[in-house]
Structure formats: structure tokens, C-alpha cells
Coordinates of C-alpha atoms in Angstrom, one line a residue:
X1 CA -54.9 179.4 -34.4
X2 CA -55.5 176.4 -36.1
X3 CA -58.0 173.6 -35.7
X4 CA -56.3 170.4 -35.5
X5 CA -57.5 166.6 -35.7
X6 CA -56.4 163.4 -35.6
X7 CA -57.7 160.4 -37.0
X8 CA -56.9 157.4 -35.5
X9 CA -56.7 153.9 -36.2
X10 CA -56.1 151.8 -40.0
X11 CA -58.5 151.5 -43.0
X12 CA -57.9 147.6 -43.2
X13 CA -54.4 147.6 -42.8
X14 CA -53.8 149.5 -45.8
X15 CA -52.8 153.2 -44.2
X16 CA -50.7 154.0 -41.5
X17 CA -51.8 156.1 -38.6
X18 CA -52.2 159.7 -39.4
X19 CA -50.6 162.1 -37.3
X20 CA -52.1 165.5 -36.3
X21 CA -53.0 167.4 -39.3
X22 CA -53.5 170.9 -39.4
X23 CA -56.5 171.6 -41.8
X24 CA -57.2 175.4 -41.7
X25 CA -54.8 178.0 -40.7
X26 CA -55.1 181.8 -41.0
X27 CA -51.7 182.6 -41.3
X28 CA -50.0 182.8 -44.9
X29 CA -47.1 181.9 -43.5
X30 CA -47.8 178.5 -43.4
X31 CA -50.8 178.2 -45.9
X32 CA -48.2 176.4 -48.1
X33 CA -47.3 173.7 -45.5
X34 CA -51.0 173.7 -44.6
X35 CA -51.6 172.8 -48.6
X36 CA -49.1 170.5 -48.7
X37 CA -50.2 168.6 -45.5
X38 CA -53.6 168.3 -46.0
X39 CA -52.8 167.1 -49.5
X40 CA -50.9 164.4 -48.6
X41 CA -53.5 163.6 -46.0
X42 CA -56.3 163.7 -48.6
X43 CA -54.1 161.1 -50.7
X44 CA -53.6 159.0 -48.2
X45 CA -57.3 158.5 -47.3
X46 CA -58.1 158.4 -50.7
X47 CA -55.7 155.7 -51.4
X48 CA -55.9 154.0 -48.6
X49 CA -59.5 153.1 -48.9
X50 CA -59.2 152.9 -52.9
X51 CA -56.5 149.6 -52.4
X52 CA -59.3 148.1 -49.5
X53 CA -62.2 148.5 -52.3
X54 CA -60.5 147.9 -55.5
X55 CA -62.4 150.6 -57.6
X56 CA -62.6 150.9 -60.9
X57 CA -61.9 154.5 -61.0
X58 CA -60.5 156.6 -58.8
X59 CA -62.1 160.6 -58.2
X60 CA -59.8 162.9 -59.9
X61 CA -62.3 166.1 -59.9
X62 CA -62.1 169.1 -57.0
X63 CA -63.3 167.6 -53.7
X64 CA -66.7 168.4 -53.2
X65 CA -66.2 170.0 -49.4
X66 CA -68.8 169.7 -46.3
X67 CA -68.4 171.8 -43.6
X68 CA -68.0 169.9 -40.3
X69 CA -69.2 173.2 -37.2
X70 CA -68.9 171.1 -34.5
X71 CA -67.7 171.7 -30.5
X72 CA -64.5 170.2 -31.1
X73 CA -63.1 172.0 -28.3
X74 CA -64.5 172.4 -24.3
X75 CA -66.1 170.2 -22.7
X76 CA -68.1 168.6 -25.6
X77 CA -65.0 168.1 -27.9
X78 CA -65.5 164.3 -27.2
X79 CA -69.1 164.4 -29.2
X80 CA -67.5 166.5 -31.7
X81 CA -64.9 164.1 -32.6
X82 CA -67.2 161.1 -32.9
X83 CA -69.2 162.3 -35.6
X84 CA -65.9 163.8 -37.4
X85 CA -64.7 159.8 -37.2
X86 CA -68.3 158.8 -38.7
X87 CA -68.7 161.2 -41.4
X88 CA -64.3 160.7 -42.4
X89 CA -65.6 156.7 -42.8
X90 CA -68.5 157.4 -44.9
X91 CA -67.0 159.8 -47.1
X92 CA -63.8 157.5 -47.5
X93 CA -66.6 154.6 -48.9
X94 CA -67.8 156.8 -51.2
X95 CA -64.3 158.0 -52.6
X96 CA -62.8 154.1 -52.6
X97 CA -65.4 153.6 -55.2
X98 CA -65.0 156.2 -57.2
X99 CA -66.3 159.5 -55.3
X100 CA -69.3 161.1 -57.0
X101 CA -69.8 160.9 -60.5
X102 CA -70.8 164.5 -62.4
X103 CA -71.0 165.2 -66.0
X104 CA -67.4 166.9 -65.7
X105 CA -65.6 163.2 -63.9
X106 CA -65.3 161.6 -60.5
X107 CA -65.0 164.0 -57.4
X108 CA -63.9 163.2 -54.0
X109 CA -66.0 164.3 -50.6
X110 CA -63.5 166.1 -47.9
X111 CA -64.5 167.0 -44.4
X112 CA -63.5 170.3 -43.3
X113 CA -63.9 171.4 -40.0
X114 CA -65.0 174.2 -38.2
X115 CA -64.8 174.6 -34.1
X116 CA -67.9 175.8 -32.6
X117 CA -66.9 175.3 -29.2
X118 CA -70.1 174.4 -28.2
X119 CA -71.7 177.9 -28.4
X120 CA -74.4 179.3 -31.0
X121 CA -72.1 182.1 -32.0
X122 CA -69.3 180.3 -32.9
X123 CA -71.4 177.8 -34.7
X124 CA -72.0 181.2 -36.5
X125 CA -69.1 181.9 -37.4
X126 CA -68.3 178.8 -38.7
X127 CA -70.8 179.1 -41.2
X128 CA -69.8 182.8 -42.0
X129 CA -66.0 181.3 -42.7
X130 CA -67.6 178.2 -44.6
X131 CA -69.5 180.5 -46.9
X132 CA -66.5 183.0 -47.3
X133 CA -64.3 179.8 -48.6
X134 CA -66.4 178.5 -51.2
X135 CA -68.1 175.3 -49.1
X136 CA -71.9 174.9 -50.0
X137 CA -72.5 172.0 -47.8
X138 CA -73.1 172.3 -44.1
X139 CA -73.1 169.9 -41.7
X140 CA -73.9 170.1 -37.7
X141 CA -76.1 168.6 -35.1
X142 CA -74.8 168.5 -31.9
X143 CA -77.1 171.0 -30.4
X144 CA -80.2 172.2 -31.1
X145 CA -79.6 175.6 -30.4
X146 CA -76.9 175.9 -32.4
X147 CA -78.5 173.9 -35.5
X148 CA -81.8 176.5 -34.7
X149 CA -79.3 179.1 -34.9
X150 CA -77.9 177.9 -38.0
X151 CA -81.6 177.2 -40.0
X152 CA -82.3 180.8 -39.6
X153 CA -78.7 182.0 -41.0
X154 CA -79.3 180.3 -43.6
X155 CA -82.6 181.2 -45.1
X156 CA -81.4 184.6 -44.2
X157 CA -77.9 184.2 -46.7
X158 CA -80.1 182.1 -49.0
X159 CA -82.1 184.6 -50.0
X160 CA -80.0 187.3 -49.8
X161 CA -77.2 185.6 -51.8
X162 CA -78.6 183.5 -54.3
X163 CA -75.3 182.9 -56.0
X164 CA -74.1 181.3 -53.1
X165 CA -76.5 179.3 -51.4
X166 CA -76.0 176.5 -48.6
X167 CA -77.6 173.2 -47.4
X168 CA -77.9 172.0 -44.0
X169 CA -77.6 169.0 -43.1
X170 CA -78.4 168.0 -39.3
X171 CA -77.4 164.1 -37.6
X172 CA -78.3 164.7 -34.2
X173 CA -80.4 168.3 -33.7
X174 CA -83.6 166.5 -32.6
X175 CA -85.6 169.3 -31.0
X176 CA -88.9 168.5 -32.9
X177 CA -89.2 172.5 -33.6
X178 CA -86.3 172.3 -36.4
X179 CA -89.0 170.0 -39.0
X180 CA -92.0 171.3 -37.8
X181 CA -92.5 175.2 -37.2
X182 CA -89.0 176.1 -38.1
X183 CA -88.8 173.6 -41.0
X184 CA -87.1 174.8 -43.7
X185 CA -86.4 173.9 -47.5
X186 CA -82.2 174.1 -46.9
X187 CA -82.1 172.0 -44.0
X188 CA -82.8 167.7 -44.0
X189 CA -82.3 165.8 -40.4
X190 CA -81.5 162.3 -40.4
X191 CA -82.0 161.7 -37.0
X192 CA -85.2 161.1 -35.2
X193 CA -86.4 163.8 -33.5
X194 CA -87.2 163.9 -30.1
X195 CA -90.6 162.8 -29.9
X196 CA -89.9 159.8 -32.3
X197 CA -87.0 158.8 -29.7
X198 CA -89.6 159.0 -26.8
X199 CA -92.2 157.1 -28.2
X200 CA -89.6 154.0 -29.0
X201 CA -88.7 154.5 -25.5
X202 CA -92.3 154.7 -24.1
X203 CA -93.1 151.7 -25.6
X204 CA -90.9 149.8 -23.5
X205 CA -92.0 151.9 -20.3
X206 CA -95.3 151.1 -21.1
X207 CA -94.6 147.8 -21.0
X208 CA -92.8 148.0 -17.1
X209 CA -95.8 147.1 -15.1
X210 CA -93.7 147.4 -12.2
X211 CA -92.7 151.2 -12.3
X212 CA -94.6 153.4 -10.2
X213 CA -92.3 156.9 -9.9
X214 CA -90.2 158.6 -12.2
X215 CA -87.7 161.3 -12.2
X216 CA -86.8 163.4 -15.1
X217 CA -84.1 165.3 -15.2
X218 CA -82.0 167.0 -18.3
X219 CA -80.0 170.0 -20.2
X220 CA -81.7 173.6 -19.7
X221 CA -81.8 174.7 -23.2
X222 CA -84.4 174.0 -26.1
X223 CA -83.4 170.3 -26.5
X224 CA -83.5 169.0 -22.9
X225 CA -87.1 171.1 -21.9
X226 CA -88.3 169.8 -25.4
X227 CA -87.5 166.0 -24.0
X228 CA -88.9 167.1 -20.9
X229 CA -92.3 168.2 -21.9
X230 CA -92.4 165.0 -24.4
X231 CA -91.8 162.7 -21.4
X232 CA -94.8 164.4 -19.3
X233 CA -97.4 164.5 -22.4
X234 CA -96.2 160.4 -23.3
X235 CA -96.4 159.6 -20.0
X236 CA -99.9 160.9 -19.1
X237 CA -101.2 159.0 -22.8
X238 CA -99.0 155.8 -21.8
X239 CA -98.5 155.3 -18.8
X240 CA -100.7 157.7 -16.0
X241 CA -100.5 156.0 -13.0
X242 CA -96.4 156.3 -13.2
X243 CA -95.8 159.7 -10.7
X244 CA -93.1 162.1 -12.1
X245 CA -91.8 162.7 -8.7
X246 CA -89.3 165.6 -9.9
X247 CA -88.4 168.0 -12.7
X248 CA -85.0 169.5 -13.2
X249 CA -83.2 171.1 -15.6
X250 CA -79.2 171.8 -14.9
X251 CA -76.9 174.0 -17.1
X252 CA -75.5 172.1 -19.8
X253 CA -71.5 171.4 -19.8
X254 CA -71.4 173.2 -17.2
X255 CA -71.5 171.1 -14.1
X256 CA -68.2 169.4 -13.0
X257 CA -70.0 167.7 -9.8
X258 CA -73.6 165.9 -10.2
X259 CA -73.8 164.3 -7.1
X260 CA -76.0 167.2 -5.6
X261 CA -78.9 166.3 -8.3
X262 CA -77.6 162.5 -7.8
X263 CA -78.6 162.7 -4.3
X264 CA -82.2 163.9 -4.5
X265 CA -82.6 161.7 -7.4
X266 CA -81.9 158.9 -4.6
X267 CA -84.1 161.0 -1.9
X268 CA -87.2 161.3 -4.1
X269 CA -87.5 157.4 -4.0
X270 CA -87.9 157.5 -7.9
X271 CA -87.6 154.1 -9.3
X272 CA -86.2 155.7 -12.8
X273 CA -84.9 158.7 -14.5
X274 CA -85.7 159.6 -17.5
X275 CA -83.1 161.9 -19.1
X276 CA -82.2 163.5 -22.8
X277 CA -78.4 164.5 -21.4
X278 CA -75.9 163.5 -23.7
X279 CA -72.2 164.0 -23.9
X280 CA -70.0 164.4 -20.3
X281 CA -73.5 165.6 -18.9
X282 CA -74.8 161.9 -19.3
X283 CA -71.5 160.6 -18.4
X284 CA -71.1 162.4 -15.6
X285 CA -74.9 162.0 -14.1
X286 CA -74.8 158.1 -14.2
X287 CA -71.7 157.7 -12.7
X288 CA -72.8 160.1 -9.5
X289 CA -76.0 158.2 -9.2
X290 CA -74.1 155.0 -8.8
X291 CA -72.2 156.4 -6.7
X292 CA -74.7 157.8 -4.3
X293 CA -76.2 154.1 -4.5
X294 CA -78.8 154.9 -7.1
X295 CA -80.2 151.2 -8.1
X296 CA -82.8 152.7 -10.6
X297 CA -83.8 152.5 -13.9
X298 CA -82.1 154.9 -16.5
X299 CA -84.4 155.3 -19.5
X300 CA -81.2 157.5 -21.9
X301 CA -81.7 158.6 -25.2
X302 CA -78.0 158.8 -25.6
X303 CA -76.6 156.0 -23.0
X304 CA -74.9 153.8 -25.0
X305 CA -71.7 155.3 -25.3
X306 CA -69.0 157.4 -24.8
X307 CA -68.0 156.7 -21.2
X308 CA -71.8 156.0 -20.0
X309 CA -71.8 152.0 -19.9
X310 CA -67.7 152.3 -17.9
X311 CA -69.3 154.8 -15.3
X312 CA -72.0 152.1 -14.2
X313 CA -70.1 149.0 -14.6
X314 CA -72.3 146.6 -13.2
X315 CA -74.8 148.7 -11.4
X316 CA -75.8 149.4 -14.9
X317 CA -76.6 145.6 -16.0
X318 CA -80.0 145.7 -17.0
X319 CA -80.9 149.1 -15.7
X320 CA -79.7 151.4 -18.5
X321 CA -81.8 151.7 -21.5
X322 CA -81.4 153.6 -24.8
X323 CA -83.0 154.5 -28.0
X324 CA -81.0 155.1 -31.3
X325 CA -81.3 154.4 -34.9
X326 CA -78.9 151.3 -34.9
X327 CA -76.8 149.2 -32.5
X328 CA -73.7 147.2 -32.9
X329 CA -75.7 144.0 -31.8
X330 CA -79.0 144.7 -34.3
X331 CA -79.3 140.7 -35.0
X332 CA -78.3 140.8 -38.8
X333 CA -75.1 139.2 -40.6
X334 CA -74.7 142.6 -42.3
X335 CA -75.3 144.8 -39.5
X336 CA -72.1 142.4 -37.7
X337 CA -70.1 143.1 -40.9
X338 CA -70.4 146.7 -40.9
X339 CA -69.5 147.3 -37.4
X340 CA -66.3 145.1 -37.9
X341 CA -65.3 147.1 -40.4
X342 CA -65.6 150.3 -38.3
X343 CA -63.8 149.2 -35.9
X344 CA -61.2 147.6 -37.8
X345 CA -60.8 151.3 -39.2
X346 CA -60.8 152.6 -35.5
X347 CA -59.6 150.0 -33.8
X348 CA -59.0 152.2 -30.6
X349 CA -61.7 151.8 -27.9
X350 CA -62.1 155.4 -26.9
X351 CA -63.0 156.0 -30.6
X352 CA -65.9 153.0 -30.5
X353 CA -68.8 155.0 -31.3
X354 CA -70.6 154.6 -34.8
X355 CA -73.7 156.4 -36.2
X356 CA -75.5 154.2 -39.0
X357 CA -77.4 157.6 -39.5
X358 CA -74.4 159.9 -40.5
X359 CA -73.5 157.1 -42.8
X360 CA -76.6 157.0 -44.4
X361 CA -76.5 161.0 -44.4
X362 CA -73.2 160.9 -46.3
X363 CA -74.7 157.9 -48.9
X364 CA -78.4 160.5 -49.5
X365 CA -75.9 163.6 -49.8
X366 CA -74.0 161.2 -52.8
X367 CA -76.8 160.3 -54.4
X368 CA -78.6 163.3 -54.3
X369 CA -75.2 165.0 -55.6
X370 CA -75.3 162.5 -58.7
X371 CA -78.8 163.1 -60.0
X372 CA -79.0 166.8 -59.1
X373 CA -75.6 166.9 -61.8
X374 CA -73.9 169.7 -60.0
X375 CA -72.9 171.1 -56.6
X376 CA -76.1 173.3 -56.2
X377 CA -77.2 173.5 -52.9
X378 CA -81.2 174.1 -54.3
X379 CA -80.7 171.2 -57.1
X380 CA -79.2 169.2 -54.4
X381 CA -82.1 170.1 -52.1
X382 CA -85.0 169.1 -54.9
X383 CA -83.0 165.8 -55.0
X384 CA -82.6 165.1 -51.1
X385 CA -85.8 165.2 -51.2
X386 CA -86.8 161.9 -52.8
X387 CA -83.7 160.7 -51.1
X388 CA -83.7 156.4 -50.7
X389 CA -80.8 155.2 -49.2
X390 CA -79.7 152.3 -47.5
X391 CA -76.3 150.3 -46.2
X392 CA -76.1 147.1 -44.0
X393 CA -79.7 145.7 -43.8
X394 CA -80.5 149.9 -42.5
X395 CA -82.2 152.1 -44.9
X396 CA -84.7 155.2 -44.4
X397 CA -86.2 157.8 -46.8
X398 CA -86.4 161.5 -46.6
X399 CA -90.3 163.0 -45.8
X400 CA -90.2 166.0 -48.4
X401 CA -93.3 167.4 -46.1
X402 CA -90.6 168.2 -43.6
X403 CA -87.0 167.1 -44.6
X404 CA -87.1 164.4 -41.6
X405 CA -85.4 161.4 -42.7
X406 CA -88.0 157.8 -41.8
X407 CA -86.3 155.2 -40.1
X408 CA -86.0 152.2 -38.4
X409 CA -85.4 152.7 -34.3
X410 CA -84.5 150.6 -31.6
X411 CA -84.3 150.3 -28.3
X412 CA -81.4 148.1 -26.4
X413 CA -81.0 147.6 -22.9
X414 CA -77.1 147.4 -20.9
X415 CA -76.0 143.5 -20.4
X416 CA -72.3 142.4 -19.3
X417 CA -70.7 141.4 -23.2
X418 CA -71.3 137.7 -24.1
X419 CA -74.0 137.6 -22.4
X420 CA -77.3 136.4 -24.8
X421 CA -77.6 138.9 -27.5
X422 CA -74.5 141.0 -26.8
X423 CA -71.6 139.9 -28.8
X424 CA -69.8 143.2 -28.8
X425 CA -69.1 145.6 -25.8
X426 CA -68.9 150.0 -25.9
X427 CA -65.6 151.4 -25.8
X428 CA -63.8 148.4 -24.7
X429 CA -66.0 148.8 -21.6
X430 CA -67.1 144.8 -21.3
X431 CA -70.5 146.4 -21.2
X432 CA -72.8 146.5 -24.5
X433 CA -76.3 146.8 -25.7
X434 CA -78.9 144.0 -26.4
X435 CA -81.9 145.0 -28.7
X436 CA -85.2 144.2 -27.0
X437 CA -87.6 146.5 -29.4
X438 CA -87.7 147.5 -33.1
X439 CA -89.6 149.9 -34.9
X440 CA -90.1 150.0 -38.4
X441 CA -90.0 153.3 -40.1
X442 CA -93.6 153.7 -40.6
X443 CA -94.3 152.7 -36.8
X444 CA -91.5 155.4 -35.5
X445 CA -93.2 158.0 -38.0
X446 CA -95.3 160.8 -36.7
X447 CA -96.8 163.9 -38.0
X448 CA -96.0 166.9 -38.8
X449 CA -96.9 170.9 -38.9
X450 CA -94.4 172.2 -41.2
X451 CA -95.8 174.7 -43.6
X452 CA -92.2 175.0 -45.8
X453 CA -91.4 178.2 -47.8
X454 CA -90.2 176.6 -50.7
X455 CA -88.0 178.3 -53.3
X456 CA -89.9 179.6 -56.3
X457 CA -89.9 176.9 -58.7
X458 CA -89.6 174.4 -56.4

């Protein structure tokens, strides 16, 4: 069958909505429709943002192709989606002004995607079928399993095919294991990993001299008992007299009803959860506990979006708080610029979720492309490396001890929009974020125990 998408919205008025493409099909039969589609779909995007940028010249070469292996399907599909939106944006900046330039011309970056469903195996096979049609450029991160999963088929193809070798690149797989004892020379995260997300968080819970019990709850898979055991050791350094009243792990995205865990949450007499859940499993979580009556704290890592602030409504004023790289109300001129134009782009609500991280990926991956001088996944790598990037006031820079990317983090609590601080809402919610802690890349940094097997020559 094929995998379908849809992207939504306008690229300043210059584009019309795009209807549902089909952009991989394993039927000859309509490989020449596919072709033609996604051609015409290519050329609009291109064009599109070209006439909003004005560039000089426009990228003429073969696309340069990233593999999107992504649940975009199930239960998940909703995270899946968002990054495809973030990563179609930042490749359409690069191609409006001029793609990236080689020493044969200008080439355009395209976004292919692959459906992993939401399982490791899948995610697999998505790899196997971006290998087997010529793509040297991987990208996944939502889920650390599956992005585990992936690091090891990789060094495994790597060096048994040197001809065709891959690079992974990972936005949201923050399981610390991935840069530190499974750190490897093909893969680069540019998110912070767990334990970078926890401190920015602790340092506001350290700060809550009025907590006294805490209830951490999350995924059961390597992700959500790595945010677990993080919370306890942070806790004990930062905060001791706080009692962890409970533990939990559930199956992830695969509960329909939370109110069970909602209830003992609101039984334990915990004054906050702390929880890694992300995706309908965050969702799905907050808007039980309010309505079981929950009036506690929820320290998130992921509670900013995509249907979290709605559930609470105003239960959630004040009582929700996240960590990310960037929020739409970071107090800069640029920072406001940049989210207008994403949203002018998307200008649905449903589709209001934007990830200054994948956009920095995509700008590293450019410039790394440009000064390697060729689409090698190794010469890329070497590059990557020494990657600099930065866009809107953000920037970071890529640790070649580890391949994690060093950046700024922040941590915003939920406010009611127009209130001080909060100029624009989630998702058309009414609810947004206001920014009560930044850390500076070197005061988000920690260190790291990866002993990397490095390519000979490298």
C-alpha cells in the first residue's frame, strides 16, 4: 500500500494547499502517476518558497533525499506528522535559497517517508527499503527503542557495505544510552538527552520550597525507565526531603483509559507527577487526572503540545510545566518572527507544533553537506562533527566526543494566552507557555562516557 501525507496550510500565500500525495508505491502500475505526482508536488514546494525568498538561484541538481522512518500510522501517527511538517519547513528554506551548493550545481533536499508504525521492526524495515532505494540519509527519533534499534543496523550495514553507507540523524531519541555507551560515529542527536531535560527541570523543582511528595509515572520501555531512574538520582542530589510516593510504568500507546493510574495518582496525596510520556500517552494522562480532580503539579518533558494544554484547560494554569529547546514565547524579536512564519505556513491549529531543533538539524545537515563536497555519509559525518549552526537568536554546536548537539534549554510554565509573557497560545488552545528558566548551552551540558569506534582514518 502506499504511505500517504498531506501538507497543510500556505508558504506565505504563495502555494495552494496540497492535496494528499502519494509518495512511494510498490506497484508498477502506478509508479508513473506516482512520478508524476510527486514531481509536481516537489515543484510546487520548490517554487513556492523560491517566490517567498527571492533567491538568486534556484537547485536544479538530483534532490539529495532523507529518509523520514517515523510512526505515521497507530496511535502515534500524530507525533509522526509533526516532525514531517518541521523537517518539510526547514528543507523548503534551504531550497528557496538555492538548495545545497556542490561542486556539480545546486541540489534540492526531499523528505521521503517511511511508516514505522511505532514498532522497532518496522522502523527496520524502513531503513532496509531506504538503503535498497539509494537514500544515504536517515532520519528518526520518536522512540528510543526504535532509534537504538536503528544505531546498531547501522554500524552493522556500515561496515559490511562500505559503498553504501548511512547517517543517522536523531531529533527526539533522548535515552542518554544512544551518546554515551551506544554512541556511535553514524549517528548525531540534536536533542537533549534525557538527563539534560531533567536537570533544566530540577532546577526549577529545586526551587519549589513548597513540594513535599512526588509521583513519577511514565512509558515502560528504555526511554520512560531511563527518565525514571534520572528523576530518583536528581531528586535525592536536589531535592531529598521531596518523598517519591510512587513508581509506575504503563505500556506505551497502549492504554485507551488512564483514569485507573489517574486515581492513585489522586490517592497517593502526591503534590506533583513527574512524567517523560509523550504523544496520546501524555495527552491522555492529564486529561484523566483532571478529571479525577487532580489539582497537582505536572513537571512534562513533552507538555506543551499536541492536545496536552486543551485537556487541562484551566486546571492546568500554572500547574503544568515543560522543558524543550525553544518556545514560541522565548522573549526575542527573532524568535516572534520565526514562529509567525511557521504558522503562517501552517496556519491550521491542529498542526501548531514547531521544533527549533529539527530546523537547526536540517541547517547542520546543509552545511555539513557543503563543506564535506559530496553526499558521503562518512565525509558528511567528519563535517557534522564541527557542525555551528544557528537560526532566530537559537544556535548549538555538535560535541564530536559524542555526536550530542549543545544547546540552549528552557523551561516554561502553562498561563491562559495574553496573560504576562504569553503572547501566543498551543494549538489554538487559548492556553500557551511562559518561559521562567533558561540555560545556556554550557550550563545544560553534561558529560559523557562514549568511547566512539571511529572509522579508520577518521
Amino acid at each position: 500500500m502506499p504511505v500517504t501525507g498531506r501538507l497543510h496550510g500556505r508558504c506565505g500565500d504563495c502555494i495552494p494547499d496540497i492535496p494528499e500525495i502519494v509518495l512511494h508505491s510498490t506497484s508498477l502500475l502506478f509508479r508513473p502517476v506516482r512520478r508524476a505526482l510527486a514531481a509536481l508536488a516537489l515543484a510546487a514546494l520548490v517554487t513556492g518558497a523560491a517566490q517567498a525568498q527571492a533567491p538568486a538561484t534556484a537547485p536544479a541538481g538530483a534532490p539529495i533525499r532523507i529518509a523520514l522512518i517515523e510512526a505515521l500510522s497507530g496511535p502515534l501517527a500524530n507525533t509522526g506528522e509533526a516532525v514531517y511538517r518541521n523537517l518539510v519547513w526547514a528543507t523548503e528554506r534551504v531550497n528557496a535559497r538555492g538548495g545545497v551548493r556542490l561542486p556539480d550545481g545546486r541540489r534540492p533536499l526531499i523528505i521521503d517517508r517511511f511508516d514505522s508504525k511505532g514498532q522497532t521492526e518496522e522502523a527496520l524495515s524502513g531503513l532496509r527499503s531506504a538503503v535498497d532505494k539509494d537514500i544515504r540519509i536517515v532520519a528518526q527519533g520518536n522512540s528510543s527503542a526504535a532509534a537504538a534499534g536503528l544505531v546498531d543496523a547501522i554500524n552493522k550495514h556500515n561496515e559490511r557495505d562500505p559503498a553504501r553507507q548511512v547517517l543517522f540523524l536523531n531529533y527526539s531519541a533522548v535515552d542518554p544510552i544512544l551518546t554515551n555507551e551506544k554512541c556511535s560515529y553514524w549517528h548525531f542527536r540534536f536533542d537533549a538527552h534525557a538527563n539534560m531535560r531533567m536537570s533544566a527541570l530540577m532546577s526549577v523543582i529545586a526551587d519549589d520550597k513548597a513540594l513535599r511528595s512526588i509521583y513519577l509515572i511514565g512509558q515502560d520501555y528504555s526511554f520512560g525507565q531511563a527518565v525514571l531512574r534520572e528523576a530518583r538520582t536528581q531528586l535525592g542530589q536536589h531535592r531529598p526531603d521531596v518523598k517519591i510516593v510512587a513508581e509506575e510504568l504503563h505500556p506505551m500507546a497502549r492504554v485507551k483509559d488512564f483514569a485507573p493510574y489517574a486515581m492513585k495518582i489522586k490517592a497517593s496525596g502526591a503534590q506533583a507527577v513527574l512524567t517523560g510520556n509523550w504523544g496520546n500517552d501524555l495527552t491522555l494522562l492529564v486529561k484523566a487526572a483532571r478529571e479525577v480532580g487532580f489539582d497537582g503539579m505536572f513537571y512534562t518533558f513533552y507538555g506543551n503540545a499536541l492536545g496536552a494544554p486543551a485537556a487541562l484547560g484551566d486546571a492546568g494554569i500554572g500547574k503544568v510545566v515543560a522543558v524543550a529547546d525553544w518556545f514560541p514565547n522565548v522573549p526575542t524579536a527573532e524568535s516572534e518572527a520565526f514562529y509567525q512564519s511557521f504558522r503562517q505556513r501552517f496556519p491550521n491549529p491542529a498542526d501548531d507544533y514547531v521544533h527549533m531543533r529539527m530546523q537547526l538539524l536540517v541547517e547542520a545537515l546543509a552545511q555539513a553537506i557543503e563543506r564535506a563536497g559530496q553526499v558521503d555519509a562518512a565525509a558528511i559525518a567528519a563535517q557534522l562533527e564541527k557542525a555551528q549552526v544557528d537560526l532566530a537568536g537559537q544556535g548549538g554546536r555538535m560535541r564530536a566526543a559524542d555526536h550530542q548537539f549543545q544547546q540552549t534549554l528552557a523551561v516554561a510554565v502553562m498561563d491562559r494566552q495574553g496573560a504576562p509573557g504569553v503572547k501566543f497560545d498551543v494549538e489554538g488552545s487559548g492556553y500557551g507557555f511562559r518561559v521562567i528558566r533558561q540555560l545556556t548551552p554550557q550550563q545544560a551540558e553534561q558529560p559523557t562516557t562514549c568511547q566512539m569506534r571511529r572509522p579508520e582514518g577518521r
